[in-house]
Structure formats: structure tokens, C-alpha cells
Tab-separated table of C-alpha atoms in Angstrom:
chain	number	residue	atom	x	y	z
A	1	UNK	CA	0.000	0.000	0.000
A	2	UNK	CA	1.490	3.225	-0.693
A	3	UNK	CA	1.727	6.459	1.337
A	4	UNK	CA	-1.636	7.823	2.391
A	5	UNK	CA	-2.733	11.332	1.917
A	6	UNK	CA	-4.783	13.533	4.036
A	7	UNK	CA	-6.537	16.621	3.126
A	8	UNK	CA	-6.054	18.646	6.032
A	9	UNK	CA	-8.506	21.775	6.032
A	10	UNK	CA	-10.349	23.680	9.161
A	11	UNK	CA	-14.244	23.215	8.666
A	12	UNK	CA	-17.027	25.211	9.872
A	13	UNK	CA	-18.192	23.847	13.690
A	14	UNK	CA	-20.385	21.192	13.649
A	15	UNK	CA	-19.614	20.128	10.414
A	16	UNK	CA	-19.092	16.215	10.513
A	17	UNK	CA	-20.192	15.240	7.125
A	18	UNK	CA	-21.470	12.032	8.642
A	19	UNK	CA	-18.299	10.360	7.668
A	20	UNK	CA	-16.943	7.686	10.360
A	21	UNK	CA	-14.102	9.026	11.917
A	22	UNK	CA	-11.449	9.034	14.817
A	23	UNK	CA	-9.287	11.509	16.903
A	24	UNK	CA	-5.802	10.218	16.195
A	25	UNK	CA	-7.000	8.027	13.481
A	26	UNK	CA	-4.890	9.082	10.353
A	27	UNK	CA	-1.633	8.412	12.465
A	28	UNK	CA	-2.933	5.339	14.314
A	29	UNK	CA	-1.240	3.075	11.205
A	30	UNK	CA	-4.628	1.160	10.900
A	31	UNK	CA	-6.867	2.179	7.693
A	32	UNK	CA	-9.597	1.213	9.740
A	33	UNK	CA	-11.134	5.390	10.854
A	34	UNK	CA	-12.915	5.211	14.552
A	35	UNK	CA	-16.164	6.154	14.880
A	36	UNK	CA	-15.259	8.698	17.115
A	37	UNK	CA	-16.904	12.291	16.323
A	38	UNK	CA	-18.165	15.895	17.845
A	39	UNK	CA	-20.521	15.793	20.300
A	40	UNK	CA	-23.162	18.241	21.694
A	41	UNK	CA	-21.442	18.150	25.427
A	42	UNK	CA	-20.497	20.789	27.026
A	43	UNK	CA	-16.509	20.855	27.826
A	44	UNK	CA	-16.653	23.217	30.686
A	45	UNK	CA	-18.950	20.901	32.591
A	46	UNK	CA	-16.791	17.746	31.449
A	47	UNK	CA	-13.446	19.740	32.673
A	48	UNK	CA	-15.079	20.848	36.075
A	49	UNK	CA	-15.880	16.306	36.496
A	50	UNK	CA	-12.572	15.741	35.580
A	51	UNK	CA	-10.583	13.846	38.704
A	52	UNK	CA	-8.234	14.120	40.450
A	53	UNK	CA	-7.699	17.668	41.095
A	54	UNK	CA	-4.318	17.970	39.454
A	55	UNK	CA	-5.926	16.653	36.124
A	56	UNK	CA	-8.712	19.061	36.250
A	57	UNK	CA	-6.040	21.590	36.936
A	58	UNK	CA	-4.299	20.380	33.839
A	59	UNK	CA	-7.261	20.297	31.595
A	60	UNK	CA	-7.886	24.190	32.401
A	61	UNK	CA	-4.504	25.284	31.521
A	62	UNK	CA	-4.654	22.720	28.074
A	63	UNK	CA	-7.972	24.468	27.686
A	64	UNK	CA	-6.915	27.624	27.440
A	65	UNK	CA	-3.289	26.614	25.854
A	66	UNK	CA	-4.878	25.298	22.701
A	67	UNK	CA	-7.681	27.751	22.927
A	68	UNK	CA	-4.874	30.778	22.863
A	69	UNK	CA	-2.947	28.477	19.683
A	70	UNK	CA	-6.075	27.697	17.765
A	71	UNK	CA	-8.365	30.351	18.167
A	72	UNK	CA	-10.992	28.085	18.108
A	73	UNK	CA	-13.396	27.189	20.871
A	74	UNK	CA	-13.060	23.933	22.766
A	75	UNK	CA	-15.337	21.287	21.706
A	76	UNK	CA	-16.087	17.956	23.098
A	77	UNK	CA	-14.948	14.774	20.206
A	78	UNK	CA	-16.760	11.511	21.697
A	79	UNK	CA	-16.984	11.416	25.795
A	80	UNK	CA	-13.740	12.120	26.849
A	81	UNK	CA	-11.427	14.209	24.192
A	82	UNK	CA	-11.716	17.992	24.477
A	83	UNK	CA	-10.799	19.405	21.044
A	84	UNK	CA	-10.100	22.293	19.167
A	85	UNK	CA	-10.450	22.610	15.217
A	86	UNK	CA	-10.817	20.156	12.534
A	87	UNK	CA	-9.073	18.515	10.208
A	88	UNK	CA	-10.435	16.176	7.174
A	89	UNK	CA	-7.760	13.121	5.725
A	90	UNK	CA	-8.312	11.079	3.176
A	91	UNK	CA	-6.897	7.646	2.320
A	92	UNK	CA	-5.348	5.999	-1.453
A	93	UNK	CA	-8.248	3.441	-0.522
A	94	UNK	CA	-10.668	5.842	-0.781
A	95	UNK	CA	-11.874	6.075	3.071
A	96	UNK	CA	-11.786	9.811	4.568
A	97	UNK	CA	-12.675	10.778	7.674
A	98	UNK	CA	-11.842	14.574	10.298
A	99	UNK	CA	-10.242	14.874	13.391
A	100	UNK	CA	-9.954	17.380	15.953
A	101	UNK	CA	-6.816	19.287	15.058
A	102	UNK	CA	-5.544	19.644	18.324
A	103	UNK	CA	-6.908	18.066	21.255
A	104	UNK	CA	-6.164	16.249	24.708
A	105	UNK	CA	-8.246	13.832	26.922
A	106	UNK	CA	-7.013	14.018	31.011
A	107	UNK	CA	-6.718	10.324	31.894
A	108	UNK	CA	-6.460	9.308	35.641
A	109	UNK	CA	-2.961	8.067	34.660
A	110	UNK	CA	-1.640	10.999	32.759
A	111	UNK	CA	-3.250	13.907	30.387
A	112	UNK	CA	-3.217	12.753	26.889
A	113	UNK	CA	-2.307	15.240	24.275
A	114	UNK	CA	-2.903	14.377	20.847
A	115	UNK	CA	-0.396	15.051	18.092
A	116	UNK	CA	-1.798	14.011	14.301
A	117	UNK	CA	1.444	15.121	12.462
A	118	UNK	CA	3.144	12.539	15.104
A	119	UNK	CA	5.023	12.957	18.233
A	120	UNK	CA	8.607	12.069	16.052
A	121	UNK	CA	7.959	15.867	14.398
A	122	UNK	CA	8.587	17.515	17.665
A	123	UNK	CA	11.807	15.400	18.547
A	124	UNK	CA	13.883	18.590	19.243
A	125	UNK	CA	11.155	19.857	21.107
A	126	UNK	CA	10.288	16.885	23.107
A	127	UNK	CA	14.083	16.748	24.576
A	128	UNK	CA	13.109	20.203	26.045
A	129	UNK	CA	9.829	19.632	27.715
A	130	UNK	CA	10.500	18.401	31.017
A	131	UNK	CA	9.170	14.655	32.326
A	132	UNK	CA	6.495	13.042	29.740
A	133	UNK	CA	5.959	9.720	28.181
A	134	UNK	CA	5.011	9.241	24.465
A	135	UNK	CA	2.898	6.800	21.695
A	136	UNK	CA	3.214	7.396	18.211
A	137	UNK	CA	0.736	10.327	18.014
A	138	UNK	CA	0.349	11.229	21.547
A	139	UNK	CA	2.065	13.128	24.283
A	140	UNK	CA	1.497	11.440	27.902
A	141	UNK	CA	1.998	14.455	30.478
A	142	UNK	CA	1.675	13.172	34.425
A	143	UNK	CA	2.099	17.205	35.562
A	144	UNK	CA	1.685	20.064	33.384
A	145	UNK	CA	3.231	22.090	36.186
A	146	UNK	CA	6.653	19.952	35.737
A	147	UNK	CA	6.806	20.967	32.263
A	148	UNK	CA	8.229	23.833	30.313
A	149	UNK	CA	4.604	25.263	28.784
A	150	UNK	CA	6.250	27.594	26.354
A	151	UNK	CA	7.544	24.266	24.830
A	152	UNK	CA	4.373	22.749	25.087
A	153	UNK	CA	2.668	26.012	23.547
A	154	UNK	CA	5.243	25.615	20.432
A	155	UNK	CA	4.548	21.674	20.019
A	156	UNK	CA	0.970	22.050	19.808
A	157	UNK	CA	1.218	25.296	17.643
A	158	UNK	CA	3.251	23.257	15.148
A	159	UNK	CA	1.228	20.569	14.972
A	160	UNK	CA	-1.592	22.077	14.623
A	161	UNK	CA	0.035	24.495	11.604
A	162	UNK	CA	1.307	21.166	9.695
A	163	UNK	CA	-2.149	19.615	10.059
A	164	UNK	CA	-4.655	22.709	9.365
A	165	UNK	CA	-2.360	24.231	6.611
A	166	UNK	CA	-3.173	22.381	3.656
A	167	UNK	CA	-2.528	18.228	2.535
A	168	UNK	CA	-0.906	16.224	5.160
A	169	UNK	CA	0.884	13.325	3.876
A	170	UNK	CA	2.082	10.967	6.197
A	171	UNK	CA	0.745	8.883	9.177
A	172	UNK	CA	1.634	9.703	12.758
A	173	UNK	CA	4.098	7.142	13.015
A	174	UNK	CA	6.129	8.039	9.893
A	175	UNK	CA	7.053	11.269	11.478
């Protein structure tokens, strides 16, 4: 199979297309999308559940990180992702799908931040951040507060710009 292509564009809110789709799913290295999409919940209410208190702490300052990098609003993608933006890809085979351009979901474990352009893309970046963990497309943060956020800022900024800015052409994990 040859090297997939995704049309990357921002789309009006609430704009789904009814396609099937999956937050992290053009860099997940499956051709199979999620079925993952926007939601009508409200993220402030989801970010004032969110436990424990150092997560919910965490998901504020994300919040308004990505809010501040975006411009857009936060919106809720399925039960547990708060994203920002949208992005549509499109596979060789034909299959197509969006995903939030930038987004996170605070775990109990650790806050997960989603990268789409892939976490390798932010090597140089990543050495500088302070203590986090990583998957192919996603950033695993413990404690924002034991991180550099002006790093963080620039990470998600990039990301963000590579996948909002026209065709992206490469999964997550060839990054």
C-alpha cells in the first residue's frame, strides 16, 4: 500500500459530514477510521468532572493553551477528548474521515495530548519539555506544572500548523 494522503482543512463547527471518523485516526497506522466524532457536550462541565484535582487543573490550563494556539473554541470529540479545530484526511483506498486538530483527553494516569502530524515531528522539542511519556501520536503528560509550557505552547502550535495548513501526507508514526 502506498503512502496515504490527508486533506487537512479547518471546517465550519459542527460540520461532521457524517463520515466515520477518529481523533488520532490518520496516524494510528490502521486504515480502519474510529467512529469517534463531535458531540453536543459541554466541555466546561466535562473539565469541572474531571478527577483528580491535578488533572482538572491540567485540563484548564490545556484548555486555554490550545484555545490561545487555535483560536478556536473547545469542543467535546466523543466522551472524553476535548478538542479544538478540525481537520479532514483522506486515504489511497478511498476512506476519509476529520479529526480534531488539536486536542487532549485528562486520563487518571496521565493527560493525553494528541499530536496528528506525530510525536517524532517535535523530537527537538520533546528533549526540552521536562518529564512526559510518548505513543506514536500522543504526548502522555503526568504534571503540566513539571513541564516547560512555552515548549508545550510551540509543540501544539506546530502541529496544529502542519495539520490545518493544507494536505498532510504521512501517518503519525512516519514522522
Amino acid at each position: 500500500m502506498g503512502s496515504p494522503r490527508y486533506r487537512a482543512s479547518p471546517t465550519a463547527a459542527g460540520d461532521t459530514g457524517g463520515e466515520r471518523s477518529g481523533a488520532g485516526a490518520p496516524g494510528s497506522g490502521e486504515d480502519e477510521p474510529m467512529v469517534t466524532t463531535w458531540t453536543d457536550a459541554d466541555p466546561a462541565a466535562y473539565i469541572e468532572a474531571v478527577t483528580p484535582a491535578a488533572r482538572q487543573r491540567d485540563a484548564r490550563t490545556l484548555r486555554d493553551l490550545m484555545e490561545r494556539v487555535t483560536g478556536e473554541a473547545p469542543r467535546m470529540f466523543g466522551p472524553s477528548i476535548v478538542g479544538f479545530g478540525e481537520y479532514r484526511y483522506a486515504y489511497p483506498s478511498g476512506r476519509s474521515g476529520h479529526a480534531a486538530a488539536a486536542a487532549f483527553a485528562p486520563r487518571r494516569a496521565a493527560t493525553t495530548i494528541y499530536l496528528p502530524d506525530g510525536v517524532g515531528a517535535h523530537a527537538e522539542l520533546l528533549d526540552r519539555l521536562g518529564p512526559h511519556t510518548t505513543g506514536v501520536g500522543c504526548l502522555y503528560v503526568k504534571d503540566l506544572e513539571a513541564v516547560d509550557l512555552e515548549v508545550l505552547e510551540e509543540i501544539v502550535r506546530r502541529s496544529w500548523t502542519t495539520v490545518t495548513s493544507g494536505t498532510f501526507g504521512q501517518r503519525a508514526a512516519e514522522s
